Short mmCIF file of C-alpha atoms in Angstrom, two decimals:
data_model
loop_
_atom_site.label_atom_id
_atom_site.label_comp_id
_atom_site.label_asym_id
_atom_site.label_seq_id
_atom_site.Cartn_x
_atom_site.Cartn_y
_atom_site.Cartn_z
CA UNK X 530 -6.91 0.42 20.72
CA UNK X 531 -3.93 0.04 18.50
CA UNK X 532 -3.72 -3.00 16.58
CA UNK X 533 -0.81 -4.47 15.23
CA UNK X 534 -0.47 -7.21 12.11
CA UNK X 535 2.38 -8.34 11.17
CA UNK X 536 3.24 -11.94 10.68
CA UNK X 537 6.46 -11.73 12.24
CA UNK X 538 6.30 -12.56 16.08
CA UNK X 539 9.25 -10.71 16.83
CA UNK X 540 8.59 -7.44 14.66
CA UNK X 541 4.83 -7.03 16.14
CA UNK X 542 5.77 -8.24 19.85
CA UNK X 543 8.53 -5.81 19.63
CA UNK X 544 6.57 -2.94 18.53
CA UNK X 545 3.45 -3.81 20.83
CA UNK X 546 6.01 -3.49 23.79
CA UNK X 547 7.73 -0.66 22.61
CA UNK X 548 4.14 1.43 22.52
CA UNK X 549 3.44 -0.07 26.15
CA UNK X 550 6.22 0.81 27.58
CA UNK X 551 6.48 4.52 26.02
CA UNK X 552 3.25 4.44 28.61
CA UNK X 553 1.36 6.92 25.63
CA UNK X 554 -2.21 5.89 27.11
CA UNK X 555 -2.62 3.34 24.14
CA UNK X 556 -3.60 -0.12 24.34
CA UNK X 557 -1.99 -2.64 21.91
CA UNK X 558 -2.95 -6.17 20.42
CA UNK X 559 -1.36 -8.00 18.35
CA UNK X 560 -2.64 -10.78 15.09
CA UNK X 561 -0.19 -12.83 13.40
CA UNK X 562 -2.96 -11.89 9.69
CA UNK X 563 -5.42 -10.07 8.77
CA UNK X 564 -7.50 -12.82 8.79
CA UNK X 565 -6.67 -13.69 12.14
CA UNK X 566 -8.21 -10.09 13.13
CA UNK X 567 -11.42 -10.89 11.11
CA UNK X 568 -11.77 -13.82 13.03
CA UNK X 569 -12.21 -11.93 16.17
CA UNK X 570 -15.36 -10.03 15.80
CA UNK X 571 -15.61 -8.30 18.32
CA UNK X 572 -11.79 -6.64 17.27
CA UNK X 573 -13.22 -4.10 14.60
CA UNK X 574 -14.79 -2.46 17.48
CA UNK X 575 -12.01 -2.43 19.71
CA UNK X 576 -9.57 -1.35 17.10
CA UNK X 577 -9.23 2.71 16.36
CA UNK X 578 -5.75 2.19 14.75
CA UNK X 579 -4.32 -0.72 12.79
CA UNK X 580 -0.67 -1.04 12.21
CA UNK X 581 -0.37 -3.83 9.26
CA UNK X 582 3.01 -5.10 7.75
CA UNK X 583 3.51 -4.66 3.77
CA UNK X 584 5.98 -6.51 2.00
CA UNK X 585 8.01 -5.50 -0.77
CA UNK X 586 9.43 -8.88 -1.13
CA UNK X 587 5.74 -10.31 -1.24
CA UNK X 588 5.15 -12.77 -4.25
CA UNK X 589 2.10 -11.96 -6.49
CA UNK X 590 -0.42 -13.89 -3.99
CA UNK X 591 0.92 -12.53 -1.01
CA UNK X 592 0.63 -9.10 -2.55
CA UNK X 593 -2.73 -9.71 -3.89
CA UNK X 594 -3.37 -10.63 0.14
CA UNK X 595 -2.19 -7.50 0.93
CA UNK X 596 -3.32 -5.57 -1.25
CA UNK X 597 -7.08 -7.50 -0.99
CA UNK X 598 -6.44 -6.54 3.09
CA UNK X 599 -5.92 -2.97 2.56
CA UNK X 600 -9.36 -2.42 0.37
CA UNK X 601 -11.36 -4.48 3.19
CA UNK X 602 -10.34 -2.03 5.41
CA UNK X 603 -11.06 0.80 3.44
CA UNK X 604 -14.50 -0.39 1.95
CA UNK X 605 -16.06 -2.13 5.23
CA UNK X 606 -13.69 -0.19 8.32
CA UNK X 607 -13.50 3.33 7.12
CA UNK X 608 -13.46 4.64 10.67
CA UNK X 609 -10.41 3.01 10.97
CA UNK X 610 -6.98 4.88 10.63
CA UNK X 611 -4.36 2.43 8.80
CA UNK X 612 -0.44 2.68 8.72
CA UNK X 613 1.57 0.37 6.70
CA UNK X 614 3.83 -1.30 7.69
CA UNK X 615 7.10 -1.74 5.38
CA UNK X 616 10.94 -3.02 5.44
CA UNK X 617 12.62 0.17 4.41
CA UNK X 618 11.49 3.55 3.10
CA UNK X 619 11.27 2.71 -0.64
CA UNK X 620 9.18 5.54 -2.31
CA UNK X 621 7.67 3.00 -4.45
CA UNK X 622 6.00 0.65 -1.55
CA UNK X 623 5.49 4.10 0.51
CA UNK X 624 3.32 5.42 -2.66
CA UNK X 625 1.97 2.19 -3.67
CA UNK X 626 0.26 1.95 0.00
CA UNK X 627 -0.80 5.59 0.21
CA UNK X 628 -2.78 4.62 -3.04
CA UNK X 629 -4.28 1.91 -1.44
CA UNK X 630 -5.80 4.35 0.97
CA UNK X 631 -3.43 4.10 4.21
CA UNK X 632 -3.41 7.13 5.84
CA UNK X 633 0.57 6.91 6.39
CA UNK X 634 3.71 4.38 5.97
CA UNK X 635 5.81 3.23 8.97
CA UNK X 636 9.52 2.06 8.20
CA UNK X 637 10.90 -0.53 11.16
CA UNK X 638 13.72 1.51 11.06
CA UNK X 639 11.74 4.53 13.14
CA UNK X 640 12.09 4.96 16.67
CA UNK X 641 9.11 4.17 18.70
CA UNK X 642 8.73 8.42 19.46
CA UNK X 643 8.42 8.82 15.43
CA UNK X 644 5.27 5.55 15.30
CA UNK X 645 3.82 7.44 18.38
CA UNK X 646 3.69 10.53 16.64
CA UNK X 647 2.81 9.25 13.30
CA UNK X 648 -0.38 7.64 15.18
CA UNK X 649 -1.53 11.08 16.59
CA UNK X 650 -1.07 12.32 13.39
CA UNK X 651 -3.45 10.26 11.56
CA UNK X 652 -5.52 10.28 14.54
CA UNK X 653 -6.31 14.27 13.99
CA UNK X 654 -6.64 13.58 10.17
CA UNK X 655 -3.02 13.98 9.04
CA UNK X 656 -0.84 12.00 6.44
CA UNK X 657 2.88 10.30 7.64
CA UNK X 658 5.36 9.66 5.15
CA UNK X 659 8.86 9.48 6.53
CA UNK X 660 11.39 11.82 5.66
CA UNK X 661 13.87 9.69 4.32
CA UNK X 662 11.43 8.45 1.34
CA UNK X 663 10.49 11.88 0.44
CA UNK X 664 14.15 12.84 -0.30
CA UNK X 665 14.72 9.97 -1.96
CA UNK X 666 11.52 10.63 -4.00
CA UNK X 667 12.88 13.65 -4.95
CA UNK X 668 16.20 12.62 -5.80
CA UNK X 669 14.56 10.30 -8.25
CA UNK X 670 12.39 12.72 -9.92
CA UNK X 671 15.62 15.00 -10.05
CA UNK X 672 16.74 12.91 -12.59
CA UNK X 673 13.48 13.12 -15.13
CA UNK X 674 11.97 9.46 -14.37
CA UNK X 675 11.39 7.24 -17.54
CA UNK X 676 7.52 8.06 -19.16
CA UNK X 677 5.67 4.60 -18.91
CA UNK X 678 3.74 5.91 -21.83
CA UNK X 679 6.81 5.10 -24.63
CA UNK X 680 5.38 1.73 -24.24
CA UNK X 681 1.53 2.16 -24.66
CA UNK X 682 -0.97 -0.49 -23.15
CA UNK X 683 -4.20 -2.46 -24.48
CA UNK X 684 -6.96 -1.11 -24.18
CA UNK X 685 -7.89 -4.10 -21.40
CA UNK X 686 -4.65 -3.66 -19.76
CA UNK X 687 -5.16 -0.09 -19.30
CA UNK X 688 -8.96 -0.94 -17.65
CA UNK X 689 -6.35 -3.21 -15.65
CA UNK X 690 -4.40 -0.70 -15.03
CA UNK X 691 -7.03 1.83 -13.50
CA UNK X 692 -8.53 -0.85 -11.33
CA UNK X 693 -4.67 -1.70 -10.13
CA UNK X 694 -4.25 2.31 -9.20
CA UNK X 695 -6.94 1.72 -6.84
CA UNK X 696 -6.21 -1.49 -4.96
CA UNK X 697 -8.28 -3.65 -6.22
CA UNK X 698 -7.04 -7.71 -5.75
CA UNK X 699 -6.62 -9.74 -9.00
CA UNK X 700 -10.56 -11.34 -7.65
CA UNK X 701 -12.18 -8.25 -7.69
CA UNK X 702 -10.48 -6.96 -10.73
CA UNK X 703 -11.98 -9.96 -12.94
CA UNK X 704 -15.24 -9.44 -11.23
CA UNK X 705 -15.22 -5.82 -12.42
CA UNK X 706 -14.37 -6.32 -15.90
CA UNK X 707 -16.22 -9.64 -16.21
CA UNK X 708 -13.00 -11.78 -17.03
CA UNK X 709 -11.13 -14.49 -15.57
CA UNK X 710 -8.80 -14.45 -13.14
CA UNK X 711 -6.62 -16.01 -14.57
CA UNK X 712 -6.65 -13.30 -17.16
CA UNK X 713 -6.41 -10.56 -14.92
CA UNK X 714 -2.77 -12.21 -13.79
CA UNK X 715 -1.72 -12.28 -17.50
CA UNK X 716 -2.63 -8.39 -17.60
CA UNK X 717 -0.78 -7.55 -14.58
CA UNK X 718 2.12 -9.31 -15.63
CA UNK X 719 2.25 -7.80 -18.80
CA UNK X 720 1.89 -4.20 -17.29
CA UNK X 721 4.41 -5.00 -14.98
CA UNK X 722 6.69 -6.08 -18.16
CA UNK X 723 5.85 -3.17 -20.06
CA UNK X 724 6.19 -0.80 -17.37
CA UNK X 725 9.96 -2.15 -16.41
CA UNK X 726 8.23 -2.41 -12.59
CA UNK X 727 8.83 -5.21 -10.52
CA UNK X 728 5.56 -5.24 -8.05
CA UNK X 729 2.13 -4.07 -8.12
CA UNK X 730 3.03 -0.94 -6.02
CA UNK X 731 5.78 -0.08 -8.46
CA UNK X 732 2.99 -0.62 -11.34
CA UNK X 733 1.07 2.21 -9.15
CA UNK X 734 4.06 4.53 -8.28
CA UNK X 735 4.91 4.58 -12.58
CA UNK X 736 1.27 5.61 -13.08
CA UNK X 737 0.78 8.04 -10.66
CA UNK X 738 3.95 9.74 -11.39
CA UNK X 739 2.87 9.47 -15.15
CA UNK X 740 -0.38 10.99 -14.72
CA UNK X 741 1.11 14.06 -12.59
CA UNK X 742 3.35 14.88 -15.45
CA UNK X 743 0.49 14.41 -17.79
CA UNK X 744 -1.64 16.91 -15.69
CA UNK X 745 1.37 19.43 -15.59
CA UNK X 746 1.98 19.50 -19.23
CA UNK X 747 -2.17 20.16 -19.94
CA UNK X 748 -1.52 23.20 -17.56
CA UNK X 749 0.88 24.96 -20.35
#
């Protein structure tokens, strides 16, 4: 079963029907949230595949849902293959969900023959990343990408930090470190500030990227 969450009636029905009628032997369903899904509990079972719309646009408590959505699914449905969902192919979102543990990112731009065979691909234990945010990944690094580190973080911002690189929800974060909430958010927006990023996924792209440099200059 493929399941598809997306918010938007007209993106999901759209993509349900466009699976259907590609008649690929899968069977679609469609939630309006991820809680919606939860409710159902009976669809974990049902569900080998979920399809679930990221927003780069989110605001920070729709990203925090998002984000909170994504580590669910990893931590209590790890049999499940995941593909985000996104608006366009932005290397930052497209990074920013791989390191939330998706096993690939879906643009709505891709024709239904590309989802279909970025489901198989995950299916047999591959990665998806579409084409078009690869180049522009590497038209970006092309032009040496700013080091985050000219700016250095706390030492709590950078335990922020860490938890942030793995998906962790503003909740969970404060319940790791033993600090409020409320805290956390201060954190995050002060990464974000020092970091010149304008999300949470952008926060994770920066660090990733700054920690692969880091790793390549220890190699010489």
């Amino acid at each position: 079963m493929v399941t598809i969450i997306d918010h938007r009636a007209l993106s999901r029905d759209g993509l349900a029907k466009a699976i259907k009628d590609a008649d690929a032997g899968y069977a679609v369903e469609t939630f309006a949230s991820f809680d919606d899904w939860l409710v159902d509990e009976d669809a974990p079972q049902r569900t080998s595949i979920i399809i679930i719309s990221i927003n780069a646009g989110s605001d920070a408590e729709d990203h925090a849902r998002e984000i909170g959505a994504l580590d669910c699914l990893r931590t209590h449905h790890p049999s499940i293959h995941v593909l985000a969902l996104g608006d366009d192919e932005d290397p930052d979102l497209v990074v920013g969900a791989l390191a939330c543990g998706v096993q690939g990112y879906l643009s709505r731009g891709l024709s239904v023959s590309v989802v279909l065979g970025a489901i198989r691909l995950v299916q047999s234990g591959g990665v998806f990343v579409p084409a078009g945010s690869l180049l522009r990944l590497h038209q970006r690094r092309s032009t040496h990408p700013r080091d985050p580190t000219e700016e250095f973080l706390t030492a709590q911002q950078a335990k922020v930090a860490q938890k942030l690189l793995t998906g962790k929800a503003n909740k969970a974060i404060a319940h790791e470190l033993n600090i409020h909430e409320s805290t956390v958010k201060v954190h995050v927006r002060n990464i974000m500030r020092k970091l010149q990023a304008r999300n949470r996924t952008e926060v994770a792209f920066k660090l990733n990227t700054w920690l692969q440099l880091n790793r390549k200059r220890d190699l010489f």
